[in-house]
Coordinates of C-alpha atoms in Angstrom, one line a residue:
M1 CA 93.5 479.1 187.6
C2 CA 91.2 476.2 189.1
G3 CA 88.2 476.3 190.9
I4 CA 87.7 475.5 194.5
V5 CA 84.5 474.7 196.9
G6 CA 84.2 474.7 200.1
Y7 CA 81.1 473.5 202.9
I8 CA 80.2 473.2 206.8
G9 CA 76.9 472.7 208.3
G10 CA 74.3 470.6 208.4
R11 CA 73.2 469.0 205.2
E12 CA 75.2 466.8 203.2
S13 CA 77.7 468.3 201.7
A14 CA 78.7 466.1 198.6
D15 CA 76.2 467.6 196.6
I16 CA 76.2 470.8 197.6
L17 CA 80.4 470.7 196.5
L18 CA 79.5 469.0 193.0
G19 CA 76.8 471.5 192.6
G20 CA 79.4 474.4 193.2
L21 CA 81.8 472.6 190.8
R22 CA 79.5 472.6 187.8
R23 CA 79.2 476.2 188.2
L24 CA 83.3 477.0 188.3
E25 CA 83.8 474.1 185.6
Y26 CA 85.0 477.1 183.5
R27 CA 87.7 477.6 185.3
G28 CA 89.6 474.7 184.9
Y29 CA 88.1 470.9 183.6
D30 CA 91.4 468.3 183.3
S31 CA 90.5 466.7 186.3
A32 CA 88.3 467.3 189.3
G33 CA 87.3 465.9 193.2
L34 CA 85.8 466.5 196.2
A35 CA 87.0 465.0 200.1
V36 CA 84.1 464.9 202.7
F37 CA 84.5 464.4 206.3
D38 CA 82.0 461.1 207.5
G39 CA 82.5 461.8 211.2
E40 CA 85.6 459.2 211.4
R41 CA 87.9 459.9 208.1
T42 CA 88.3 461.7 204.9
N43 CA 86.8 459.9 201.9
V44 CA 88.3 461.4 198.7
V45 CA 86.9 461.0 195.1
R46 CA 89.0 462.0 192.1
S47 CA 88.7 461.6 188.1
V48 CA 90.6 462.9 184.8
G49 CA 88.8 464.9 182.7
K50 CA 85.6 466.8 182.6
L51 CA 83.4 467.2 185.8
V52 CA 80.8 464.2 184.5
N53 CA 83.8 461.7 184.9
L54 CA 83.8 463.0 188.5
E55 CA 80.0 462.4 188.8
T56 CA 79.9 459.1 187.6
E57 CA 82.8 458.1 190.4
L58 CA 80.6 459.3 193.1
R59 CA 77.6 457.4 191.9
A60 CA 79.6 454.5 193.4
S61 CA 81.2 455.9 196.2
S62 CA 78.4 457.2 197.8
L63 CA 80.5 460.1 200.1
H64 CA 78.7 461.3 203.3
G65 CA 79.3 464.0 205.9
S66 CA 78.7 467.5 206.4
L67 CA 82.1 468.7 206.3
G68 CA 84.1 469.0 202.3
I69 CA 86.0 470.7 199.8
G70 CA 86.3 469.9 196.3
H71 CA 88.1 471.3 193.4
T72 CA 88.3 471.2 189.2
R73 CA 91.6 471.9 188.0
W74 CA 93.5 473.5 184.8
A75 CA 96.9 472.0 185.2
T76 CA 100.0 474.1 186.3
H77 CA 102.2 471.7 187.6
G78 CA 101.7 468.4 186.9
R79 CA 100.1 466.7 184.1
P80 CA 96.2 466.1 184.0
S81 CA 95.8 463.2 186.0
E82 CA 94.0 461.2 188.8
Q83 CA 97.5 461.3 190.7
N84 CA 97.7 465.0 190.1
A85 CA 93.7 466.0 190.6
H86 CA 92.9 467.9 194.0
P87 CA 92.4 467.5 197.1
H88 CA 95.3 466.3 197.8
T89 CA 96.0 464.2 201.5
A90 CA 98.3 463.7 203.9
G91 CA 97.8 462.1 207.5
P92 CA 94.6 464.0 208.7
V93 CA 95.0 467.2 206.6
T94 CA 93.2 467.7 203.2
V95 CA 94.0 470.8 201.1
V96 CA 92.7 471.9 197.8
H97 CA 94.7 474.7 195.7
N98 CA 94.6 477.5 193.3
G99 CA 97.4 479.1 192.3
I100 CA 101.4 478.5 191.7
V101 CA 104.0 477.9 195.0
E102 CA 106.8 479.5 193.0
N103 CA 109.5 477.7 195.4
H104 CA 107.9 474.5 195.8
L105 CA 111.2 472.7 194.7
A106 CA 113.4 473.7 197.6
L107 CA 110.2 473.3 200.0
R108 CA 109.5 469.5 198.2
A109 CA 113.2 469.2 199.0
A110 CA 113.2 470.2 202.6
L111 CA 110.1 468.0 203.2
E112 CA 111.6 464.8 201.1
A113 CA 115.0 465.1 203.3
R114 CA 112.3 464.6 206.5
G115 CA 110.9 461.3 205.3
H116 CA 107.7 462.8 203.6
V117 CA 106.5 460.8 200.7
F118 CA 104.8 462.6 198.1
K119 CA 102.4 461.0 195.6
S120 CA 101.7 464.0 193.0
E121 CA 103.9 466.1 190.9
T122 CA 101.8 469.0 191.8
D123 CA 103.0 471.9 193.9
T124 CA 100.0 471.8 196.1
E125 CA 101.0 468.5 197.8
I126 CA 103.6 470.7 199.5
F127 CA 100.5 472.1 201.6
S128 CA 99.1 469.0 202.9
H129 CA 102.6 467.3 203.9
F130 CA 103.8 470.6 205.7
I131 CA 100.7 471.3 207.6
R132 CA 100.4 468.0 208.3
E133 CA 103.9 468.1 210.2
K134 CA 102.6 471.2 211.9
V135 CA 99.9 469.2 213.1
D136 CA 101.4 466.1 214.2
A137 CA 103.7 468.7 216.3
G138 CA 100.7 469.5 218.4
Q139 CA 100.2 473.1 216.4
P140 CA 96.2 474.1 216.2
L141 CA 95.2 473.6 212.5
E142 CA 95.1 477.5 211.9
D143 CA 98.0 478.1 213.2
A144 CA 99.7 475.8 211.2
V145 CA 98.0 476.9 207.8
R146 CA 99.2 480.5 209.4
S147 CA 102.8 478.8 209.1
V148 CA 102.8 477.4 206.4
I149 CA 101.9 480.5 204.4
R150 CA 104.5 482.4 205.2
A151 CA 107.0 479.8 204.0
V152 CA 105.4 479.8 200.2
D153 CA 106.4 482.2 197.8
G154 CA 103.8 482.5 195.1
S155 CA 99.8 482.9 194.4
Y156 CA 97.5 480.6 196.4
A157 CA 94.0 480.3 197.2
V158 CA 93.9 477.4 199.4
V159 CA 91.5 475.6 201.7
V160 CA 92.1 473.1 204.2
M161 CA 90.7 470.7 206.3
S162 CA 92.0 467.8 208.9
T163 CA 90.5 465.2 210.9
T164 CA 91.8 466.4 214.1
E165 CA 89.7 469.6 213.9
P166 CA 86.4 468.6 211.8
D167 CA 84.7 471.5 212.8
K168 CA 86.3 473.5 210.9
L169 CA 87.8 475.0 207.6
V170 CA 90.8 477.1 207.1
A171 CA 91.1 479.4 204.1
A172 CA 93.9 482.2 203.0
K173 CA 94.7 483.9 200.2
N174 CA 96.9 485.8 197.7
A175 CA 96.7 486.8 194.5
S176 CA 94.2 484.2 193.6
P177 CA 90.1 484.8 194.3
L178 CA 87.9 483.5 197.6
V179 CA 84.8 484.0 198.4
V180 CA 82.5 483.2 201.9
G181 CA 79.1 482.8 202.1
V182 CA 77.7 483.5 204.8
G183 CA 74.5 480.9 205.6
S184 CA 72.4 480.3 208.2
G185 CA 74.2 477.5 210.3
E186 CA 76.4 476.5 207.4
M187 CA 78.5 478.5 205.3
F188 CA 80.3 478.3 202.1
L189 CA 83.7 478.7 200.2
A190 CA 84.2 479.3 196.7
S191 CA 86.5 480.9 193.6
D192 CA 83.3 483.3 192.2
I193 CA 80.1 483.9 193.2
P194 CA 78.0 481.2 190.6
A195 CA 79.2 478.9 192.6
L196 CA 77.5 479.8 195.6
L197 CA 74.0 481.5 194.5
D198 CA 71.8 478.6 195.2
H199 CA 72.6 479.2 198.6
T200 CA 73.3 482.6 200.1
R201 CA 73.7 485.6 198.3
E202 CA 75.8 487.2 201.4
V203 CA 79.3 487.1 200.6
L204 CA 82.8 488.3 201.9
F205 CA 85.4 489.0 199.5
L206 CA 88.9 487.3 201.2
H207 CA 91.8 490.1 200.2
E208 CA 95.3 489.1 200.0
G209 CA 96.9 488.1 202.8
E210 CA 93.9 487.4 204.8
M211 CA 92.9 484.0 206.2
V212 CA 89.5 482.6 207.4
V213 CA 88.5 480.2 210.0
L214 CA 84.8 479.1 209.1
T215 CA 82.9 476.8 211.5
R216 CA 78.6 476.2 211.0
D217 CA 77.9 479.2 213.0
G218 CA 80.2 481.7 211.3
M219 CA 83.8 482.6 210.5
R220 CA 86.5 484.7 211.5
V221 CA 89.1 486.7 209.6
T222 CA 92.5 487.5 210.4
D223 CA 95.6 488.5 209.0
L224 CA 98.7 486.6 208.6
E225 CA 99.6 487.8 212.0
G226 CA 96.5 486.7 213.3
A227 CA 95.1 490.1 213.9
P228 CA 91.4 490.4 213.8
I229 CA 89.6 492.1 210.7
S230 CA 86.2 493.4 210.2
R231 CA 84.3 493.5 207.4
P232 CA 80.4 494.0 206.6
T233 CA 79.5 491.0 204.0
K234 CA 77.9 492.0 200.4
H235 CA 74.6 491.7 199.1
I236 CA 74.7 490.0 195.5
T237 CA 71.8 491.0 192.8
W238 CA 72.8 487.9 190.4
T239 CA 70.4 485.3 190.3
P240 CA 70.6 481.5 190.1
S241 CA 69.3 482.1 186.4
Q242 CA 72.1 484.3 185.0
A243 CA 74.5 481.5 185.7
E244 CA 72.3 479.1 183.9
K245 CA 72.0 478.5 180.5
G246 CA 68.1 479.8 180.5
G247 CA 67.6 477.4 177.7
F248 CA 70.1 478.0 175.4
K249 CA 72.3 475.4 173.9
H250 CA 75.6 476.6 175.3
F251 CA 76.6 479.4 177.5
M252 CA 78.3 481.7 175.0
L253 CA 75.9 481.6 172.9
K254 CA 73.2 482.7 176.2
E255 CA 76.1 485.4 177.0
I256 CA 75.6 487.0 173.0
Y257 CA 72.3 487.4 173.4
E258 CA 72.6 488.8 177.0
Q259 CA 74.8 491.7 174.9
P260 CA 72.1 494.0 175.0
R261 CA 71.1 493.6 178.5
A262 CA 74.7 494.1 179.7
M263 CA 75.0 497.1 177.7
A264 CA 72.2 498.6 179.0
D265 CA 73.1 498.2 182.7
T266 CA 76.3 499.5 182.2
L267 CA 75.0 502.6 181.5
R268 CA 72.5 502.8 183.8
G269 CA 72.4 505.9 186.1
R270 CA 75.6 507.1 184.5
I271 CA 74.6 509.3 181.6
S272 CA 73.2 512.7 181.5
L273 CA 71.7 513.8 178.4
E274 CA 70.7 516.7 180.0
K275 CA 73.6 518.2 180.9
G276 CA 75.8 516.3 178.3
D277 CA 77.4 514.8 181.2
V278 CA 78.4 511.3 182.1
H279 CA 78.8 510.1 185.5
L280 CA 81.1 507.0 186.8
E281 CA 79.7 506.5 191.0
D282 CA 83.2 505.1 191.5
V283 CA 85.6 507.5 189.7
H284 CA 86.6 510.1 191.8
L285 CA 89.0 512.0 189.4
D286 CA 88.5 516.0 189.4
A287 CA 89.3 518.5 186.7
D288 CA 92.0 518.9 188.6
A289 CA 93.4 515.5 188.8
I290 CA 92.5 515.2 185.1
A291 CA 94.5 518.3 184.2
R292 CA 97.7 516.8 185.5
I293 CA 97.6 513.5 183.5
D294 CA 99.6 513.8 180.5
R295 CA 99.6 510.1 179.3
I296 CA 97.5 507.4 179.9
V297 CA 98.8 503.3 179.7
V298 CA 95.9 500.5 179.3
S299 CA 97.0 496.9 180.1
A300 CA 95.3 493.8 179.6
C301 CA 95.4 490.4 178.1
G302 CA 93.6 488.7 175.9
T303 CA 90.3 490.0 174.7
A304 CA 90.1 492.5 177.2
W305 CA 93.5 494.0 175.3
H306 CA 91.5 494.2 172.3
A307 CA 88.7 496.3 173.9
G308 CA 91.8 498.5 175.2
L309 CA 93.0 499.3 171.3
V310 CA 89.5 500.6 170.8
G311 CA 89.4 502.3 174.0
K312 CA 92.5 503.8 173.2
R313 CA 90.9 505.3 170.1
F314 CA 87.8 506.6 172.3
I315 CA 90.1 508.1 174.9
E316 CA 92.3 510.0 172.1
E317 CA 89.3 511.1 170.5
A318 CA 87.6 512.7 173.3
A319 CA 90.1 513.7 175.9
R320 CA 93.4 514.3 173.4
I321 CA 95.4 512.5 175.5
P322 CA 98.3 510.0 174.0
V323 CA 97.4 507.0 175.2
E324 CA 99.3 503.2 174.9
V325 CA 97.9 500.0 174.9
D326 CA 100.2 497.3 176.4
L327 CA 99.9 493.8 177.0
A328 CA 100.0 493.0 180.6
S329 CA 102.4 490.0 180.6
E330 CA 105.2 492.5 178.2
F331 CA 104.6 495.4 180.5
R332 CA 105.3 494.1 183.7
Y333 CA 108.5 492.5 182.7
R334 CA 110.4 495.7 181.0
D335 CA 111.1 499.5 182.4
P336 CA 107.9 501.3 181.6
L337 CA 107.9 504.6 181.3
V338 CA 105.2 505.2 184.2
D339 CA 104.9 508.4 186.6
E340 CA 102.6 510.1 188.7
R341 CA 101.5 511.9 185.4
T342 CA 99.9 508.4 184.4
L343 CA 96.7 507.2 184.2
F344 CA 97.0 503.4 184.5
I345 CA 93.8 501.7 183.1
A346 CA 93.8 498.0 184.2
V347 CA 91.0 496.2 182.0
S348 CA 90.1 492.5 182.9
Q349 CA 86.5 490.4 183.4
S350 CA 87.5 488.8 186.4
G351 CA 89.4 491.4 188.0
E352 CA 92.2 488.5 188.9
T353 CA 94.3 488.3 185.8
A354 CA 97.7 487.5 187.5
D355 CA 99.5 489.2 184.7
T356 CA 97.4 492.4 184.3
L357 CA 97.4 492.5 188.7
A358 CA 101.1 492.8 188.6
A359 CA 101.3 495.2 185.9
L360 CA 99.0 497.4 188.2
A361 CA 101.0 496.6 191.0
E362 CA 104.2 498.2 189.0
A363 CA 102.5 501.1 188.0
K364 CA 101.0 501.8 191.4
R365 CA 104.7 501.3 192.5
R366 CA 106.0 504.3 189.9
G367 CA 103.4 506.3 191.2
A368 CA 100.3 506.3 188.9
R369 CA 97.0 506.6 189.6
V370 CA 95.2 503.8 188.9
L371 CA 91.5 502.8 187.1
S372 CA 89.8 499.6 186.1
V373 CA 87.5 498.6 184.1
C374 CA 86.2 494.8 185.5
N375 CA 83.2 493.1 185.8
V376 CA 83.5 491.3 189.2
I377 CA 82.9 493.3 192.6
E378 CA 85.3 493.5 195.1
S379 CA 87.7 491.6 192.6
S380 CA 91.5 492.2 193.4
I381 CA 91.9 494.4 190.2
A382 CA 89.1 496.6 191.5
R383 CA 90.1 496.7 195.2
A384 CA 94.0 497.6 193.9
S385 CA 92.5 500.5 191.9
D386 CA 92.1 504.0 192.9
D387 CA 88.9 504.4 190.7
I388 CA 86.9 501.4 189.0
V389 CA 84.3 501.3 186.6
Y390 CA 82.1 498.2 187.0
T391 CA 81.0 496.9 183.4
H392 CA 77.6 494.9 185.5
A393 CA 77.7 492.4 182.5
G394 CA 76.8 489.6 185.1
P395 CA 78.3 486.3 185.3
E396 CA 80.3 485.4 182.2
I397 CA 80.8 481.6 182.4
G398 CA 81.6 480.8 178.6
V399 CA 85.6 481.1 178.0
A400 CA 85.0 483.0 174.9
S401 CA 84.5 486.3 176.1
T402 CA 81.3 488.4 174.4
K403 CA 79.3 490.2 176.9
A404 CA 82.1 491.6 178.8
F405 CA 84.1 492.5 175.7
V406 CA 81.2 494.8 174.8
T407 CA 80.9 496.1 178.3
Q408 CA 84.7 496.6 178.5
M409 CA 84.5 498.7 175.2
L410 CA 81.3 500.6 176.7
G411 CA 83.3 501.3 179.9
L412 CA 85.8 502.9 178.2
Q413 CA 83.8 504.8 176.1
L414 CA 81.9 506.8 179.1
V415 CA 85.9 506.7 180.8
A416 CA 86.5 508.9 177.4
L417 CA 83.5 511.3 177.6
Y418 CA 84.0 511.5 181.1
L419 CA 87.9 513.0 181.0
G420 CA 86.7 514.5 177.7
R421 CA 84.1 516.6 179.6
R422 CA 86.1 517.6 182.4
R423 CA 89.5 518.9 180.3
G424 CA 87.1 520.7 178.1
T425 CA 87.7 519.1 175.1
M426 CA 83.7 517.8 174.4
T427 CA 81.6 520.1 174.9
P428 CA 77.8 519.6 176.4
D429 CA 76.6 519.1 172.8
A430 CA 79.2 516.7 171.8
V431 CA 79.4 514.4 174.9
R432 CA 75.1 514.7 174.3
A433 CA 75.7 513.6 170.4
R434 CA 77.3 510.4 171.4
L435 CA 75.3 509.4 174.4
E436 CA 72.4 509.9 172.1
W437 CA 74.1 507.0 169.9
L438 CA 75.1 504.9 173.2
V439 CA 71.3 504.5 174.6
Q440 CA 70.2 503.4 171.3
L441 CA 72.9 500.6 171.1
P442 CA 71.7 498.2 172.8
V443 CA 68.6 498.0 171.2
I444 CA 70.3 498.2 167.7
V445 CA 72.3 495.2 169.2
E446 CA 69.1 493.5 170.2
R447 CA 67.6 494.1 166.8
M448 CA 70.5 492.1 165.2
L449 CA 70.0 489.6 167.1
T450 CA 66.6 488.9 165.5
D451 CA 67.7 487.3 162.8
V452 CA 71.3 485.4 162.8
A453 CA 70.3 483.3 160.2
P454 CA 72.8 484.4 157.6
V455 CA 75.6 484.0 159.9
E456 CA 74.8 480.7 160.3
A457 CA 74.6 479.5 156.4
V458 CA 78.0 481.7 156.3
A459 CA 79.4 479.4 159.0
R460 CA 78.2 476.1 157.6
K461 CA 79.8 477.0 154.1
Y462 CA 83.1 477.3 155.4
M463 CA 83.3 475.1 158.5
H464 CA 85.9 473.1 157.2
A465 CA 88.5 475.5 156.0
R466 CA 92.0 475.3 157.7
D467 CA 92.4 479.1 158.0
F468 CA 90.4 482.3 158.0
L469 CA 91.9 485.4 157.6
F470 CA 90.1 489.1 159.5
L471 CA 90.6 492.4 158.4
G472 CA 89.9 495.6 159.5
R473 CA 90.9 499.7 159.5
G474 CA 90.3 502.1 162.1
A475 CA 88.3 500.9 165.1
N476 CA 87.6 497.9 163.5
H477 CA 91.1 496.3 163.7
P478 CA 90.9 495.6 167.4
I479 CA 87.5 494.0 166.1
A480 CA 89.1 491.8 163.0
L481 CA 91.6 490.7 165.8
E482 CA 89.3 489.6 168.1
G483 CA 87.1 487.6 165.5
A484 CA 90.2 485.8 164.9
L485 CA 90.7 485.0 168.3
K486 CA 87.1 484.4 169.2
L487 CA 87.5 482.1 166.2
K488 CA 90.4 479.9 167.2
E489 CA 89.5 479.7 170.6
I490 CA 86.4 477.7 170.0
S491 CA 86.8 476.2 167.0
Y492 CA 90.8 475.2 166.8
I493 CA 90.5 476.9 162.8
H494 CA 94.0 478.9 162.6
A495 CA 92.9 482.7 161.8
E496 CA 94.4 486.1 161.9
G497 CA 93.6 489.6 162.6
Y498 CA 95.4 492.2 160.3
A499 CA 95.1 495.8 160.1
A500 CA 93.8 496.0 156.6
G501 CA 96.4 498.0 155.5
E502 CA 98.9 495.9 155.8
M503 CA 97.7 493.0 154.2
K504 CA 100.2 493.6 151.1
H505 CA 102.8 493.7 153.8
G506 CA 103.0 489.9 154.3
P507 CA 99.4 488.3 154.8
I508 CA 98.4 488.8 151.1
A509 CA 100.8 485.5 150.4
L510 CA 98.2 483.5 152.3
I511 CA 95.2 484.1 150.0
D512 CA 94.1 481.7 147.4
E513 CA 91.0 479.8 146.7
Q514 CA 90.7 478.3 149.9
M515 CA 91.0 480.8 151.9
P516 CA 88.3 482.6 153.7
V517 CA 88.9 486.2 154.4
V518 CA 86.7 488.2 156.2
V519 CA 86.5 492.0 155.3
I520 CA 85.1 494.6 158.2
T521 CA 84.0 497.2 155.5
P522 CA 81.1 499.5 157.0
L523 CA 80.2 502.6 155.4
G524 CA 82.2 505.3 156.7
E525 CA 86.0 507.3 156.6
H526 CA 87.7 504.2 156.0
Y527 CA 85.3 502.4 153.2
E528 CA 87.0 503.3 150.0
K529 CA 90.6 502.0 151.1
T530 CA 89.1 498.5 152.8
A531 CA 86.8 498.0 149.7
S532 CA 90.3 498.4 147.7
N533 CA 91.4 495.5 150.0
L534 CA 88.6 493.2 149.5
Q535 CA 89.0 493.6 145.3
E536 CA 92.8 492.4 146.4
T537 CA 91.5 489.7 148.0
R538 CA 89.0 488.8 145.0
A539 CA 91.5 489.3 142.6
R540 CA 93.6 486.4 144.0
Q541 CA 90.8 484.5 144.2
G542 CA 90.4 484.5 148.3
R543 CA 86.6 483.8 149.4
V544 CA 85.5 487.3 150.8
V545 CA 83.2 487.6 153.6
A546 CA 82.0 491.3 153.9
I547 CA 80.8 492.7 157.3
A548 CA 79.1 495.6 155.4
S549 CA 76.4 498.4 156.2
E550 CA 72.6 497.9 155.6
G551 CA 71.5 499.6 152.6
D552 CA 75.6 499.0 151.0
D553 CA 74.0 497.7 147.5
A554 CA 77.7 497.9 145.8
I555 CA 79.5 496.0 148.2
A556 CA 77.4 492.6 147.4
A557 CA 78.7 492.3 143.8
Q558 CA 82.4 491.8 145.3
S559 CA 81.7 489.7 147.8
D560 CA 80.8 485.9 148.0
D561 CA 78.9 486.7 151.0
V562 CA 77.9 489.3 153.1
L563 CA 76.8 490.0 156.9
R564 CA 75.0 493.5 157.2
V565 CA 75.3 495.4 160.4
P566 CA 73.5 498.9 161.4
V567 CA 74.7 502.2 160.4
V568 CA 76.0 504.1 163.8
D569 CA 77.8 507.0 164.6
E570 CA 80.9 505.9 162.7
P571 CA 83.4 505.7 166.3
L572 CA 80.8 503.2 167.3
Q573 CA 80.9 500.9 164.6
P574 CA 83.3 498.1 167.1
F575 CA 80.0 497.5 169.0
V576 CA 77.8 496.1 166.1
T577 CA 80.7 494.8 164.0
T578 CA 81.8 492.6 166.5
I579 CA 78.0 490.8 166.9
P580 CA 78.3 488.7 163.4
L581 CA 82.1 487.8 164.1
Q582 CA 80.9 486.2 167.5
L583 CA 78.2 484.4 165.9
L584 CA 80.2 483.1 162.8
A585 CA 82.5 481.9 165.6
Y586 CA 79.9 480.3 167.9
Y587 CA 78.2 478.7 164.8
V588 CA 81.7 477.4 163.3
A589 CA 82.5 475.8 166.4
D590 CA 78.9 474.1 166.9
L591 CA 78.7 472.8 163.8
K592 CA 82.3 471.2 163.7
G593 CA 81.5 469.4 167.3
T594 CA 84.0 471.5 169.3
D595 CA 83.2 472.2 173.3
V596 CA 82.3 475.7 172.9
D597 CA 82.1 476.4 176.3
Q598 CA 85.3 474.9 177.8
P599 CA 87.4 474.9 174.8
R600 CA 90.9 472.6 175.1
N601 CA 93.7 473.9 177.3
L602 CA 91.9 477.2 178.2
A603 CA 90.3 478.3 181.1
K604 CA 88.6 481.5 182.2
S605 CA 90.3 483.7 184.3
V606 CA 94.0 483.5 183.9
T607 CA 94.9 483.6 187.5
V608 CA 98.3 482.2 187.3
E609 CA 101.5 483.3 184.8

């Protein structure tokens, strides 16, 4: 769960690598480092903490050279320290690595028995020593990397340079993302696209078990046996500004405001009001294949799991197929009831989430068809899927997911309508009615974002609370879970989300005059029941913040504070009720002075177990 960059070309590499790391700092920020070959030796500069500390070190070091690698780390093996920071060097060999070497203890013991002396606690240092051993024995760098990779169990994206062959970079990938950027007389490597966009839009995504050798003039891709692989590059349409703050104080706030655009992009080209139907360009399920499905399993982690809970309601309503929503980290460690009549839906922003990838592999092994909902094109999850719904949210840099979440819900809504039409459980008129609401959502959300002062005022009022409770019913229960998650992720305030009907089964014991209780209570089927929970909170001196529909005048008399949301088609309420909760979390965190974009102990893409 770290960020990797690499460069070979004709320019000074240090600034290029540092710029790439700035774009990847969301992937890990407990330490960082660069290694640059100056024509005679490889110079390494590393620091603990955020990237600004490395920048300070570099001003005093003055690295020069046109070949280099860099890394920003989120610790797995070994505490955050300068000694454990990457890159790691052994003799002529220098390495950066993302992932986990599962057999590192056995490999380390064997290397130590042969006289190697380790300087860090990391599993990554095994690569540098092991490859050095092969290079010292006369193996070419590419062959040395290949033979070491075969001995390693686990996940990795690894990039290697050596003073013995200073005209190349060698990299390999298994279950951790790695992207090659193609320039003119120069080549790039990175863990994610934003690190490349200042320099190139032509990229190649490495697949599982592939290696690449980069020189100034191009690349050569092979499998682990050395067989050549030929695949065209992809042209990326994201602009560099999409990965910059664009005048906003934080990436998270920018991404909240980008949600109308992201929703419109996710819908674009996929709906037909005339036919009352949905077109999903990368979904190939026909009516016969859908008729064979008798069960759907949605698997995801964190915020994506909350999107899956909302998607369950969409799919069961539209397609009348039973849906189970599983935490991927739990799915992979049980004996799931999945077979060839199961549709497995994987939901992931990055498309690289380790637990979700493992759950997907297990579902495929048992015969399930796999459909993924993800944001990153050509990601590992997308490539492993039979069918794909890309969310087109664009790069999401803030660790706390916002626009990815609403577009995941939107993607699952489109899947639900697609299945419903082909199963005959929704008529064209019924689909058309839902689509008419969906096309309005970007404008509705954009209007909501024109006046956020009431949310900021509530945040200021409750920013010193030690605990929050979030309550919701129906499709708003997952939104309560998501609201609580957002708040604790970035403000470090303890928060819990509950189904409102469960309040009297335990959480009510927590309520007192110090406890803000956010009650999601828009007009609709669950209004009266949820309003009764609100009254029960008031009776125990809880501080009620109601998320209520515009025009609901009665709610103000029962609440300490009211945040209004537009009236929409009831099944689509999660798209509007989530907006004030995202903003509430953001403003509380900002007022408290926490690191909104890079909260402690978290990283954007959980690519290790």
